[in-house]
PDB file of C-alpha atoms in Angstrom:
ATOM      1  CA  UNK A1289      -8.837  34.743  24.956  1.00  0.00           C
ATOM      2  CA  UNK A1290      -9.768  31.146  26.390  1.00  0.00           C
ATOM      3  CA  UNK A1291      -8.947  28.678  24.804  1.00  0.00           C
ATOM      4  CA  UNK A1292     -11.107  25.398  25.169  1.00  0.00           C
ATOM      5  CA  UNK A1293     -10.324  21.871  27.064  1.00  0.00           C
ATOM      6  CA  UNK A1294      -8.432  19.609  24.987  1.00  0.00           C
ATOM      7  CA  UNK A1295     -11.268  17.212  23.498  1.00  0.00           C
ATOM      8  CA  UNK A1296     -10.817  13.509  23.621  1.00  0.00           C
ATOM      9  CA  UNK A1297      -9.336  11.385  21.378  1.00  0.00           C
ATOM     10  CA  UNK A1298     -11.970  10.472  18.126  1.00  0.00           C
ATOM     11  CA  UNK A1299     -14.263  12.993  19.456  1.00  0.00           C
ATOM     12  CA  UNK A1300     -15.052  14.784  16.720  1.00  0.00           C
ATOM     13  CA  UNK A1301     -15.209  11.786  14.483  1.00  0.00           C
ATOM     14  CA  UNK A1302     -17.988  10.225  16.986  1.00  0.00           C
ATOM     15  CA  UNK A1303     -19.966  13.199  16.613  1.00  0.00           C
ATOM     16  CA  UNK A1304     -19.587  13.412  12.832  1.00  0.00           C
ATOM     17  CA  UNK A1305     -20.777   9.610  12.690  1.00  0.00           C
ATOM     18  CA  UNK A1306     -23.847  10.259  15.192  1.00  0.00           C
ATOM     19  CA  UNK A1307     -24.672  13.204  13.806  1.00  0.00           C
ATOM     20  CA  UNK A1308     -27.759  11.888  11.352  1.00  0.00           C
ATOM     21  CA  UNK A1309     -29.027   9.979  14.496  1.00  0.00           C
ATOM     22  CA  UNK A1310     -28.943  13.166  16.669  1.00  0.00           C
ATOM     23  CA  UNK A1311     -30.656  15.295  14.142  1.00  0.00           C
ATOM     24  CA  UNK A1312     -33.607  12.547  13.636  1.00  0.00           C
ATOM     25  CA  UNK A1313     -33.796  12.483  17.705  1.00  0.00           C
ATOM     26  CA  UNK A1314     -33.792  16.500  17.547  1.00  0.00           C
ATOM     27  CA  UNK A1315     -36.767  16.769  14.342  1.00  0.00           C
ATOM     28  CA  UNK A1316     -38.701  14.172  16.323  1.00  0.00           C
ATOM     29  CA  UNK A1317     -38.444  16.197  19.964  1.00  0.00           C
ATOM     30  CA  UNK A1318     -38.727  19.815  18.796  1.00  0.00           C
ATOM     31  CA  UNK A1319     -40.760  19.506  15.084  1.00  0.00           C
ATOM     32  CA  UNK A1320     -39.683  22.412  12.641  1.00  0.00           C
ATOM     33  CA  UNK A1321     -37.483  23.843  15.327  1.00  0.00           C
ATOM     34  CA  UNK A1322     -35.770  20.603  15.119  1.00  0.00           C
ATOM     35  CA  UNK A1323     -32.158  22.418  13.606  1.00  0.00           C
ATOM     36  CA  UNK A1324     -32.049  24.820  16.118  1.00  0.00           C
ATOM     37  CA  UNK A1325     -32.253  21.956  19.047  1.00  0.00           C
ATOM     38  CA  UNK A1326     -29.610  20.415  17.402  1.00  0.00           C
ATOM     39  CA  UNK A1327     -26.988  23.209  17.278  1.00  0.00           C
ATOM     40  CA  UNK A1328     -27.782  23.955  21.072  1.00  0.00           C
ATOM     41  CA  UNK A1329     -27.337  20.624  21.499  1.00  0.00           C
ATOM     42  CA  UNK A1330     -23.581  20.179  19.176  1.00  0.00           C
ATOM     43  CA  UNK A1331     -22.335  23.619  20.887  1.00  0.00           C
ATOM     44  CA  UNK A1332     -23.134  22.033  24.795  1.00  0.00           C
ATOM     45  CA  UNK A1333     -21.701  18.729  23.755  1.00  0.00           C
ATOM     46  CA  UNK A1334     -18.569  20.655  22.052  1.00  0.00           C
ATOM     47  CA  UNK A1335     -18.243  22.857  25.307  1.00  0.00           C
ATOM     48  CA  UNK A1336     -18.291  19.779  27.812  1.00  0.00           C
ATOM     49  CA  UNK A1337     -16.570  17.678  25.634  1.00  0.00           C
ATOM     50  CA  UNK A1338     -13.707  17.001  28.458  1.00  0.00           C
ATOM     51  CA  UNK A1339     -16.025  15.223  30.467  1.00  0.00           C
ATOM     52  CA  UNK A1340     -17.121  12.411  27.528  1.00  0.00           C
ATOM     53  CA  UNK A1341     -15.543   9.118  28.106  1.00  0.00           C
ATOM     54  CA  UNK A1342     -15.383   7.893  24.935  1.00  0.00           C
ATOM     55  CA  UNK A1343     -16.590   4.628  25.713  1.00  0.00           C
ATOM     56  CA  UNK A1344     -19.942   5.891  26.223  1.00  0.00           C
ATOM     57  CA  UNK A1345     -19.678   8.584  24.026  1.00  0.00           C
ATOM     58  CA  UNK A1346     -23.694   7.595  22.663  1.00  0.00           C
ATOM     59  CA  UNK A1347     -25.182   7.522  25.767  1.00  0.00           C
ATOM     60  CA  UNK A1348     -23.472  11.406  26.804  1.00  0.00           C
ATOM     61  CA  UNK A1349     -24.458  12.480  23.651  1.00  0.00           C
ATOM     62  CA  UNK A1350     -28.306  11.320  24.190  1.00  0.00           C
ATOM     63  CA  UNK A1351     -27.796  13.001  27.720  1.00  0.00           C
ATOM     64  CA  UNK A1352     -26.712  16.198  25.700  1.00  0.00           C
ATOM     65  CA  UNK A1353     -29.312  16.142  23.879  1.00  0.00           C
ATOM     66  CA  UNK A1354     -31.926  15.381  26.145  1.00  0.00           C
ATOM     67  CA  UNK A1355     -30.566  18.491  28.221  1.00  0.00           C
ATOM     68  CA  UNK A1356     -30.816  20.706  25.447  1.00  0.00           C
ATOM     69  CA  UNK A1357     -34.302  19.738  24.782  1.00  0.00           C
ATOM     70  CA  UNK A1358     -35.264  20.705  28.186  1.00  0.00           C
ATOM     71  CA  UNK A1359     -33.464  23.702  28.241  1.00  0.00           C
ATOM     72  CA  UNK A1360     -34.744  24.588  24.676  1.00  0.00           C
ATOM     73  CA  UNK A1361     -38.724  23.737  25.768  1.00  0.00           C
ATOM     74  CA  UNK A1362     -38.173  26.254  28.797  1.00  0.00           C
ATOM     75  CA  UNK A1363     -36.607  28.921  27.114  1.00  0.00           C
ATOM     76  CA  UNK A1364     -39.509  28.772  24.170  1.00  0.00           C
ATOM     77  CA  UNK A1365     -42.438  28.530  26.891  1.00  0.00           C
ATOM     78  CA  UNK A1366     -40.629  31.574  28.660  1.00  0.00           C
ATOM     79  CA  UNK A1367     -40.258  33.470  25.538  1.00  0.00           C
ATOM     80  CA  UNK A1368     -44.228  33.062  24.740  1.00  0.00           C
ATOM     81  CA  UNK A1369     -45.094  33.806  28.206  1.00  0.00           C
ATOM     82  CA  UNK A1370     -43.158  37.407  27.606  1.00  0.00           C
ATOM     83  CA  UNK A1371     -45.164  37.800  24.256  1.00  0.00           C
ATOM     84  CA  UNK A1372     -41.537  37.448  21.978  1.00  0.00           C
ATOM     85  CA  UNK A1373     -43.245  36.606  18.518  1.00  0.00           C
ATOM     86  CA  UNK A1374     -42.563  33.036  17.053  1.00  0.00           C
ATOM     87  CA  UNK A1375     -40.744  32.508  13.543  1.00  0.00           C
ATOM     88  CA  UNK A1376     -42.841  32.005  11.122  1.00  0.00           C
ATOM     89  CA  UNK A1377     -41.243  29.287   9.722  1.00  0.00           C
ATOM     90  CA  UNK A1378     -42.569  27.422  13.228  1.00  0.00           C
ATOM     91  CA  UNK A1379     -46.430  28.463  12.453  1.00  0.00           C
ATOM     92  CA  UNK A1380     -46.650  27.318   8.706  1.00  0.00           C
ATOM     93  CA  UNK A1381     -47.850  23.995   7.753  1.00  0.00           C
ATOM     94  CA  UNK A1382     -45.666  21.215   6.092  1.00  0.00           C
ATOM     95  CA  UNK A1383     -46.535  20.250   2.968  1.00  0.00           C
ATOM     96  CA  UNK A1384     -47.420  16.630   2.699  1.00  0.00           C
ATOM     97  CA  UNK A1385     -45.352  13.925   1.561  1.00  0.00           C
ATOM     98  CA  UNK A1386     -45.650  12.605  -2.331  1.00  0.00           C
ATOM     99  CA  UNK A1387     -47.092   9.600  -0.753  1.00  0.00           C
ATOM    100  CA  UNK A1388     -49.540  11.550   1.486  1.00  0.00           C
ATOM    101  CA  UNK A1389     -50.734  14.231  -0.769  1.00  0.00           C
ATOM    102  CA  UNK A1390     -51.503  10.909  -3.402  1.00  0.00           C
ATOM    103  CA  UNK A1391     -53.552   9.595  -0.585  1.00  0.00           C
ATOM    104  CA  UNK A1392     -55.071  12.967   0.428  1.00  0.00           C
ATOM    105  CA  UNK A1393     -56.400  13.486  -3.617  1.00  0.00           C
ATOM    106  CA  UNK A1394     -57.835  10.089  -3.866  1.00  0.00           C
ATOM    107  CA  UNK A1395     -59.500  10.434  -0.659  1.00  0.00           C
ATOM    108  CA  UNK A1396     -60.844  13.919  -1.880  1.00  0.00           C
ATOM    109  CA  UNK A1397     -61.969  12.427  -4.936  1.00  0.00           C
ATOM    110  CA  UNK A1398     -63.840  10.083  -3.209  1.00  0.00           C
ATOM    111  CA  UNK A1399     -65.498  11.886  -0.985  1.00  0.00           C
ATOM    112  CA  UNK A1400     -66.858  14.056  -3.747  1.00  0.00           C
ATOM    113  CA  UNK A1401     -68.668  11.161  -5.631  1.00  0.00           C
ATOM    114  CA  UNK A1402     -70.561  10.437  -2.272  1.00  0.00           C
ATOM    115  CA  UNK A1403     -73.743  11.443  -0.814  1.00  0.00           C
ATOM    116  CA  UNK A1404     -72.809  13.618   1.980  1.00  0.00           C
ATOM    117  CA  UNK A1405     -69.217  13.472   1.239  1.00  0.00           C
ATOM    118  CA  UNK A1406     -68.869  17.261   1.702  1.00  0.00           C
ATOM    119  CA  UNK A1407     -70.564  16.434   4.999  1.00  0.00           C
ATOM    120  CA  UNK A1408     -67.082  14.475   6.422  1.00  0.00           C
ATOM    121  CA  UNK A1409     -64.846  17.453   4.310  1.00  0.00           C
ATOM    122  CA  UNK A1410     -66.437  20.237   6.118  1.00  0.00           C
ATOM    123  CA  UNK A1411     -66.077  18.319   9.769  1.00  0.00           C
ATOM    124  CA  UNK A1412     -62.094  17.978   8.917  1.00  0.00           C
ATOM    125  CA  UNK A1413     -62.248  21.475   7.614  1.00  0.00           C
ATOM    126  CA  UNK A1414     -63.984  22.615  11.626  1.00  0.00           C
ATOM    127  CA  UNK A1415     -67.580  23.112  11.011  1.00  0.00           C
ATOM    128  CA  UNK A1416     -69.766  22.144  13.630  1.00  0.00           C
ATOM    129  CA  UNK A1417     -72.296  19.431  13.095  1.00  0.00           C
ATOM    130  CA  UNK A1418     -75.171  22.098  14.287  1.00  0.00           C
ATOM    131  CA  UNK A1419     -73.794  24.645  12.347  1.00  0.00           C
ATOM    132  CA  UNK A1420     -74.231  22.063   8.905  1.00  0.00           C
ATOM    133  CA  UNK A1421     -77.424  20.838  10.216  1.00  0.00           C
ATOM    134  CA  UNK A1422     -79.144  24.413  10.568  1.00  0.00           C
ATOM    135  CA  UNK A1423     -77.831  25.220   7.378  1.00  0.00           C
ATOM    136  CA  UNK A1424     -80.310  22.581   6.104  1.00  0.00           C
ATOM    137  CA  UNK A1425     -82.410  22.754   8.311  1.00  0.00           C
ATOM    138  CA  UNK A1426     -82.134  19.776  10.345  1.00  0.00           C
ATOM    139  CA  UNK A1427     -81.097  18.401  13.258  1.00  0.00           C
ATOM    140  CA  UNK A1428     -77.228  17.987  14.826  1.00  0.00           C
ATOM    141  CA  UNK A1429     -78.153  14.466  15.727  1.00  0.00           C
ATOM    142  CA  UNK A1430     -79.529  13.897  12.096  1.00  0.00           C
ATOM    143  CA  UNK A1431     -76.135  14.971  10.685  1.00  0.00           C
ATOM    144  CA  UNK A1432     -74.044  13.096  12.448  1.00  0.00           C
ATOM    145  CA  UNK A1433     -76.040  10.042  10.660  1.00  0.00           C
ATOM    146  CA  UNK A1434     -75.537  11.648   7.233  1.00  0.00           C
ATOM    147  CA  UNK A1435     -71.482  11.827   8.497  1.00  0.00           C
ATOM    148  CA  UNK A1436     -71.853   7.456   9.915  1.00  0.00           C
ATOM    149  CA  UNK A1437     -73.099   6.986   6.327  1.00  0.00           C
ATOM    150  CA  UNK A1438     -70.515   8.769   4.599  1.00  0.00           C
ATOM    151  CA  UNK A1439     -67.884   7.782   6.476  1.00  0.00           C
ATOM    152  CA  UNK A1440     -68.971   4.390   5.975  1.00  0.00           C
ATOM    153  CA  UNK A1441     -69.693   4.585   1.973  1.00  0.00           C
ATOM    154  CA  UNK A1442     -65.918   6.475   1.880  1.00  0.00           C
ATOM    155  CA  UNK A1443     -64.172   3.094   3.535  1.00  0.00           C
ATOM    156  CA  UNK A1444     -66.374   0.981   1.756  1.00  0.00           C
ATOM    157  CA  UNK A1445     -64.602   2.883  -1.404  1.00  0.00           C
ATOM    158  CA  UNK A1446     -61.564   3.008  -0.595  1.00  0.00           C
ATOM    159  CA  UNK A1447     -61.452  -0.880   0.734  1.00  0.00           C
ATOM    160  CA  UNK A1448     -60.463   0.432   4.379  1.00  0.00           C
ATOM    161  CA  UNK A1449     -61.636  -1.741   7.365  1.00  0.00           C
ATOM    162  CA  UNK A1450     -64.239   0.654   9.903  1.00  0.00           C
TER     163      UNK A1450
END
């Protein structure tokens, strides 16, 4: 059995204190996979950890991590070039913040007091402006006027600038 390089002095107590910031950089580069980026990128930094100077311990760490992402972003565009299946975890949505879904249900309850609200809904939702407008029987260019008006009547509603 190997055993592994001696590890600087305060090492492990850097890496304890940077840990939060790592695992913000890590949710922000790699989204739901974020956790997974970040353990590639602890067990690298805790395998090469005889070559930190402790000095600059931050900067090797964003190095690490920066490494990792690359590595990880290769190895994930490999593995859906071979057809490996994706967690599901990284295919579900996220469920909006309490501060987002507030916004979302006033926004929804807006648009359903307006003429042609359902109009901008069904847009967000991916329906085609043709596809509305032969359901009525008009024309695509005669829908996306309906959608100006709405749009406009929703911000004049909800006091947002155009």
């Amino acid at each position: 059995m190997t055993t592994a390089p001696p590890r600087p002095t305060g090492f492990d107590a850097a890496l304890i204190a940077y840990l939060p910031n790592l695992r913000r950089q890590a949710l922000y580069m790699a989204g739901l996979r974020g956790e997974e980026l970040l353990q590639d990128a602890v067990t690298d930094m805790l395998h090469l950890a005889d070559r930190c100077r402790m000095a600059t311990f931050r900067t090797w760490a964003q190095i690490i991590l920066r490494r990792s992402a690359s590595n990880f972003i290769r190895a994930s565009r490999q593995a859906k070039r071979a057809g490996v299946c994706v967690p599901i975890a990284a295919t579900i949505a996220v469920q909006p913040a309490q501060e987002g879904a507030a916004d979302l249900a006033a926004v929804l309850s807006a648009l359903s007091t307006i003429p042609d609200g359902n109009v901008v809904l069904r847009e967000a939702m991916g329906d085609t402006l043709t596809d509305m407008g032969s359901e009525r029987g008009i024309s695509r260019e005669a829908m996306r006027q309906r959608r100006e008006m709405a749009r406009g009547r929703l911000n004049d509603k909800m006091g947002m600038a155009a």
